[in-house]
CSV table of C-alpha atoms and ligand atoms in Angstrom, one decimal:
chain,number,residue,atom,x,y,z
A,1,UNK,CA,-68.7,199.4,-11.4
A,2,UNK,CA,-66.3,201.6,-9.0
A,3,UNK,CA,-62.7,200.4,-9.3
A,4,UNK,CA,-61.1,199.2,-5.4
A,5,UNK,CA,-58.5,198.7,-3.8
A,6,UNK,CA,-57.3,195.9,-1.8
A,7,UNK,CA,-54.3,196.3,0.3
A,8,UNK,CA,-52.2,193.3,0.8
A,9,UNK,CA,-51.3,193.4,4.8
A,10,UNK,CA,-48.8,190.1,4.4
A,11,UNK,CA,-46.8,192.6,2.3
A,12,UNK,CA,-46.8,195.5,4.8
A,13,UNK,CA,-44.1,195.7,7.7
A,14,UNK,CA,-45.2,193.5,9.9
A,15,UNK,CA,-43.6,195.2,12.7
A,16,UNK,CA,-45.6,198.2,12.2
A,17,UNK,CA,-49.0,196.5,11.2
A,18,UNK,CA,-50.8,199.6,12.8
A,19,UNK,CA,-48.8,202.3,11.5
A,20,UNK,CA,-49.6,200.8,8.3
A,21,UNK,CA,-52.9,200.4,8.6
A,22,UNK,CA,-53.1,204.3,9.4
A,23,UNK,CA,-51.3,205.0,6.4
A,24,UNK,CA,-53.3,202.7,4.3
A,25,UNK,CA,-56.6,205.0,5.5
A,26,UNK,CA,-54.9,207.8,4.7
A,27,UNK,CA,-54.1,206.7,1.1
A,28,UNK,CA,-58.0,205.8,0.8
A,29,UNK,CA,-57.5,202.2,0.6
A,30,UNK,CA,-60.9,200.3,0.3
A,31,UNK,CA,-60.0,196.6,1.5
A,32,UNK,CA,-57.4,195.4,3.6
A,33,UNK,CA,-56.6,192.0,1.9
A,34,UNK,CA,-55.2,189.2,4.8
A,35,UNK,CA,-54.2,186.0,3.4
A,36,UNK,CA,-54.7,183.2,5.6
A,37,UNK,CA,-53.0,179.8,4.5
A,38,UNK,CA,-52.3,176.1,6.0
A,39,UNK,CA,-49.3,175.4,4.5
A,40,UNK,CA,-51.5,172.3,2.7
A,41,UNK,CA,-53.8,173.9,0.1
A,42,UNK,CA,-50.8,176.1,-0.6
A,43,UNK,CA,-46.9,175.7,0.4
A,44,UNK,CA,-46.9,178.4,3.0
A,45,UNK,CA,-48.4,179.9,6.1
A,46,UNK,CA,-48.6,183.5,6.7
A,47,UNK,CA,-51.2,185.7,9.0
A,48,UNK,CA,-53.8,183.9,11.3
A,49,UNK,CA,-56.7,184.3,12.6
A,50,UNK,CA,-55.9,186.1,16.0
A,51,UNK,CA,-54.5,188.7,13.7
A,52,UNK,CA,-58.0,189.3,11.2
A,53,UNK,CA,-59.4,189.6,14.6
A,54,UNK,CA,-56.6,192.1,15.9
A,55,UNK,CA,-57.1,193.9,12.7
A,56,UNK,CA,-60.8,193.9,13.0
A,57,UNK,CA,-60.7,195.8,16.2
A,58,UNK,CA,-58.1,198.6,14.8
A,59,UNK,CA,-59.5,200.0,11.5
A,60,UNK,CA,-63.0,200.5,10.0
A,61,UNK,CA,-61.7,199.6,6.3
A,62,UNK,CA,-63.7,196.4,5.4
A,63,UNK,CA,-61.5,193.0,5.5
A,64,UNK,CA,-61.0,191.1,2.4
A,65,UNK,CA,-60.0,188.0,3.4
A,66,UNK,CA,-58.4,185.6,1.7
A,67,UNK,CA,-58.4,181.6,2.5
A,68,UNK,CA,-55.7,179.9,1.0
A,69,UNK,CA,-57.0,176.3,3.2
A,70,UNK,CA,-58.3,173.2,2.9
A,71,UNK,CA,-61.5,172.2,4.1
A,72,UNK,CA,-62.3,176.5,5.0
A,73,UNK,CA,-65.9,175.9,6.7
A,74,UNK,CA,-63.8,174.3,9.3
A,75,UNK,CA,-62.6,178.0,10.6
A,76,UNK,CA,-65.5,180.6,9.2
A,77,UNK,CA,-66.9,181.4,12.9
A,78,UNK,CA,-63.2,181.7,14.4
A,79,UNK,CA,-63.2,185.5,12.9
A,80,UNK,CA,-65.0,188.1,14.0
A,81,UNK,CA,-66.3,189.5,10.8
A,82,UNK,CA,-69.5,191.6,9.6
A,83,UNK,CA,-71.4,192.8,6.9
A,84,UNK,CA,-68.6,195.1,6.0
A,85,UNK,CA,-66.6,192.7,5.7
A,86,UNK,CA,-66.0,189.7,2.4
A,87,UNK,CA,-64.2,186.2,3.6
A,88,UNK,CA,-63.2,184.3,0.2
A,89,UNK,CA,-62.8,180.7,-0.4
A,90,UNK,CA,-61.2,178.6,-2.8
A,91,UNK,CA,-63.1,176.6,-5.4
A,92,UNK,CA,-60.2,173.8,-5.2
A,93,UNK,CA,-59.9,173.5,-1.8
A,94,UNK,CA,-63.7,173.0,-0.8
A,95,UNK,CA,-65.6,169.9,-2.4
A,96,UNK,CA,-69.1,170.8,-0.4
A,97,UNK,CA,-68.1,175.0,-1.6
A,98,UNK,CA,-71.7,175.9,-2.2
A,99,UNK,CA,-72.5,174.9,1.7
A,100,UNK,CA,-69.7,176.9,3.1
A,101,UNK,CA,-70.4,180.2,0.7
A,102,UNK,CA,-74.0,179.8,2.1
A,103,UNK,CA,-72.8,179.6,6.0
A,104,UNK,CA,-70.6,182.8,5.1
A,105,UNK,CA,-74.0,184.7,3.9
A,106,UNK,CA,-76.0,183.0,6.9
A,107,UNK,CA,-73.3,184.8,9.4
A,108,UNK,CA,-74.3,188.0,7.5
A,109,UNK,CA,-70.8,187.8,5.8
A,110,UNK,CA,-70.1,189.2,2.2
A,111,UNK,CA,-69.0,185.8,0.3
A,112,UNK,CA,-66.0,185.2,-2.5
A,113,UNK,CA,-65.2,181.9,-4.6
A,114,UNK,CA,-61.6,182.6,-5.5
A,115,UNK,CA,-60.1,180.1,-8.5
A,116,UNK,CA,-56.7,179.5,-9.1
A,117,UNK,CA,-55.0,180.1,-12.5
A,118,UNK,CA,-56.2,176.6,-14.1
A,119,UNK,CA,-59.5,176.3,-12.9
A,120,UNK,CA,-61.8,177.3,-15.5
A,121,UNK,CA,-64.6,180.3,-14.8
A,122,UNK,CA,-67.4,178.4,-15.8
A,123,UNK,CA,-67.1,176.1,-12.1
A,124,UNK,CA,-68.9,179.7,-11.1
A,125,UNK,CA,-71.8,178.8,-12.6
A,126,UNK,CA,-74.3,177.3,-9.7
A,127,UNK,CA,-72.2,179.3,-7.4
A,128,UNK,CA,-73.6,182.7,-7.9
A,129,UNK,CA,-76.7,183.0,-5.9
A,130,UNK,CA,-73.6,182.5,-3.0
A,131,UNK,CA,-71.2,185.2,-3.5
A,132,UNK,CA,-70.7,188.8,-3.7
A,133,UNK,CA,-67.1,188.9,-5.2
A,134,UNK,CA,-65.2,186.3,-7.9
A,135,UNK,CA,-61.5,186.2,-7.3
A,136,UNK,CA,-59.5,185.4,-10.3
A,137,UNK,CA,-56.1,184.6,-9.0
A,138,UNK,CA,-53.8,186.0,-11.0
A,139,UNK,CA,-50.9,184.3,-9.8
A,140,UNK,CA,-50.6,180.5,-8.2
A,141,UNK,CA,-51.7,181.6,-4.7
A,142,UNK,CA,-49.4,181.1,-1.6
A,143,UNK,CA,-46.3,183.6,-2.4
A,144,UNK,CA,-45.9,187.5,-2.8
A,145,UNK,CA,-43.2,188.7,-5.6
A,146,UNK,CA,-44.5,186.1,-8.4
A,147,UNK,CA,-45.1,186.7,-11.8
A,148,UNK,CA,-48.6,187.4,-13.6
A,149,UNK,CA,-50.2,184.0,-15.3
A,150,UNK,CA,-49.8,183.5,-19.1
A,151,UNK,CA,-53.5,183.6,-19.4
A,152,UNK,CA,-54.4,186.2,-16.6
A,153,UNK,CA,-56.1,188.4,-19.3
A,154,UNK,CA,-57.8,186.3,-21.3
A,155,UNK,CA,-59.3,184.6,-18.3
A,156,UNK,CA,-60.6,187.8,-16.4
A,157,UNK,CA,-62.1,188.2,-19.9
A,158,UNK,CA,-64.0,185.5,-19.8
A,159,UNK,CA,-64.6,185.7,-16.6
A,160,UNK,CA,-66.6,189.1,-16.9
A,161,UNK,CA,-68.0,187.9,-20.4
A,162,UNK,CA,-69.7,184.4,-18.4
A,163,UNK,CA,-70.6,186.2,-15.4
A,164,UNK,CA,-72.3,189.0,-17.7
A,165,UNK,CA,-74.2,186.2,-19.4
A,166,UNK,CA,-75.5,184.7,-16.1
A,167,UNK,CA,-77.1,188.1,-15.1
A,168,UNK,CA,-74.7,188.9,-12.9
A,169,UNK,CA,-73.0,191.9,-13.9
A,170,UNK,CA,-72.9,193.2,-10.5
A,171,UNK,CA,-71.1,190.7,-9.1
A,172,UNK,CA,-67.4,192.1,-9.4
A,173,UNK,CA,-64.0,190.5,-10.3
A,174,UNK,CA,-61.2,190.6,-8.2
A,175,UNK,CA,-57.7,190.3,-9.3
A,176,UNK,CA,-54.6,188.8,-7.1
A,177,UNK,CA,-50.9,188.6,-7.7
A,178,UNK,CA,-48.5,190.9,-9.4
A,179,UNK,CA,-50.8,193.7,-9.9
A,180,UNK,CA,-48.3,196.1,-10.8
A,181,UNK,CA,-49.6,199.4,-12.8
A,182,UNK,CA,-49.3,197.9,-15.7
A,183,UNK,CA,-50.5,194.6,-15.1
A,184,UNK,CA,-53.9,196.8,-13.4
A,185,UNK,CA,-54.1,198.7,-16.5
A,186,UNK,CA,-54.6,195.3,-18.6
A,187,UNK,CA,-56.6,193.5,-16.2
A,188,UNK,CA,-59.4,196.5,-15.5
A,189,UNK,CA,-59.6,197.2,-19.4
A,190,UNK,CA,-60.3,193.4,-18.8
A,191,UNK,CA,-63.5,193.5,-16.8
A,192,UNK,CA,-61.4,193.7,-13.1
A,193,UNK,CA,-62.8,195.8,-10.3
A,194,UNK,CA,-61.2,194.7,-7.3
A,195,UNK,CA,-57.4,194.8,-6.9
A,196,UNK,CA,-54.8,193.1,-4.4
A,197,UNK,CA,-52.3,195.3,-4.5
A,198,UNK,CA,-48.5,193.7,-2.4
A,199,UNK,CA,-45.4,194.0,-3.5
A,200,UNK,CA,-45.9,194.6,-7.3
A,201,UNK,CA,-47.3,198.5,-6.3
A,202,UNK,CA,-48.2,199.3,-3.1
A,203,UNK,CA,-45.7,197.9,-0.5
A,204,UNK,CA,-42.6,199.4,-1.9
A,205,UNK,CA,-39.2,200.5,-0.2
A,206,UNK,CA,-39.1,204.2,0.2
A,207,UNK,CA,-42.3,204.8,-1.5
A,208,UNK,CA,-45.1,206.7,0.3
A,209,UNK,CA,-48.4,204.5,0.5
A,210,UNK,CA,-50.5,206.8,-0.8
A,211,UNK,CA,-48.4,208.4,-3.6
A,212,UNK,CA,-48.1,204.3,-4.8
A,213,UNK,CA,-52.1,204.3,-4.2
A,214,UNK,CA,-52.9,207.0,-6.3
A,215,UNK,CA,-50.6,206.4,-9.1
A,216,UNK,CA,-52.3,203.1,-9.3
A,217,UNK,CA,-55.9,204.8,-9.0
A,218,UNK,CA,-54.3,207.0,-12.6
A,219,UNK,CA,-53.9,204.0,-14.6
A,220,UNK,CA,-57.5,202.8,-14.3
B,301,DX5,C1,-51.4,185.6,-2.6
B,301,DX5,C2,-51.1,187.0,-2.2
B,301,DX5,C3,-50.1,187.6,-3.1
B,301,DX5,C4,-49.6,189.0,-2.7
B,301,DX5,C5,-49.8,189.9,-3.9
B,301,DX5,O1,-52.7,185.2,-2.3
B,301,DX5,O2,-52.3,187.8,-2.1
B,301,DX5,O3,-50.5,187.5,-4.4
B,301,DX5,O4,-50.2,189.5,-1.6
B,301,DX5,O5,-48.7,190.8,-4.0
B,301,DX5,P1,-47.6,190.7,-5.1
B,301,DX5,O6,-47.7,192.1,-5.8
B,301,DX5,O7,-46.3,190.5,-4.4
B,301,DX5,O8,-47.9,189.6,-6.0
B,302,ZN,ZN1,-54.6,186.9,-1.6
């Protein structure tokens, strides 16, 4: 499976959004990655969804978009996405998940299940007839700048290993929090194909976007 990149926009100046966004075209970025929280399913709110829309109408990269909320079916139709386009939502924070991952696919949407670092991979399992991406957080979601899980490996192991064993091998694993280099080195020898990339390597002070980008793209 190609190995992508996922751009995390709450990380980006958010003064310049579009200047980034250029920039993040120009360094061959495949995602842009826009985290949307409620400041319930995780301690913090960051970008909305006036701004996926805003986004939407900017760029032609595919949005990756990330709910960090409870309850996420409430919200699905208030973002103008497409086929292009995956919208992710958490195992934890959805109790009828199935139902919502099919709505997603109804709208013609790609679908994620993302699971936070406790939740074990095999919650997947009557799940995967609904999505087109798994998203091992890698990280406690909710902040930018935190360090990677103890068992970040071991579980995108066994992530790839169980979804291999299902049949779905084409489904790919994304990876989100702290993907540095060398965290991305560990994690795609791991079975990862998809990775956020914030503050651990692409959003750095006085570092050119797409000098970060393709130093990452070396390590894979
Ligand atoms: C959480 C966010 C963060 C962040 C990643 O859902 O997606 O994990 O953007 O960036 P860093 O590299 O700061 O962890
Ligand atoms: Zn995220």
């Amino acid at each position: 499976m190609d190995k992508l990149l996922s751009a995390s926009l709450m990380c980006a100046n958010l003064t310049e959004l579009k200047k980034s966004v250029e920039e993040l075209k120009n360094a061959g970025i495949d995602y842009l990655h826009l985290d949307i929280m409620d400041g319930s399913f995780v301690p913090n709110i960051t970008l909305g969804f006036d701004l996926v829309n805003a986004i939407k109408e900017i760029t032609d990269i595919p949005l990756d978009v990330h709910m960090m909320v409870n309850d996420p079916s409430r919200f699905i139709d208030r973002m103008k996405l497409d086929k292009s386009d995956i919208l992710c939502v958490h195992y934890e924070a959805d109790i009828h998940a199935q139902r919502t991952l099919a709505q997603i696919k109804e709208r013609g949407i790609k679908a994620g299940i993302a699971i936070n670092p406790q939740t074990p991979p095999e919650c997947i399992r009557y799940l995967t007839d609904y999505i087109d991406m798994a998203l091992v957080m890698t990280v406690s979601p909710g902040f930018a700048g935190q360090k990677l899980f103890a068992g970040a490996e071991t579980k995108t192991c066994r992530t790839r290993e169980l979804l291999n064993e299902w049949g779905c091998e084409k489904i790919p694993i994304e990876v989100d929090g702290n993907i540095s280099p060398e965290n991305g080195k560990k994690l795609s020898k791991s079975g990862a194909d998809i990775f956020v990339l914030g503050t651990s390597s692409l959003f750095i002070k006085g570092k050119d976007m797409k000098q970060a980008a393709d130093e990452f793209r070396a390590v894979l």
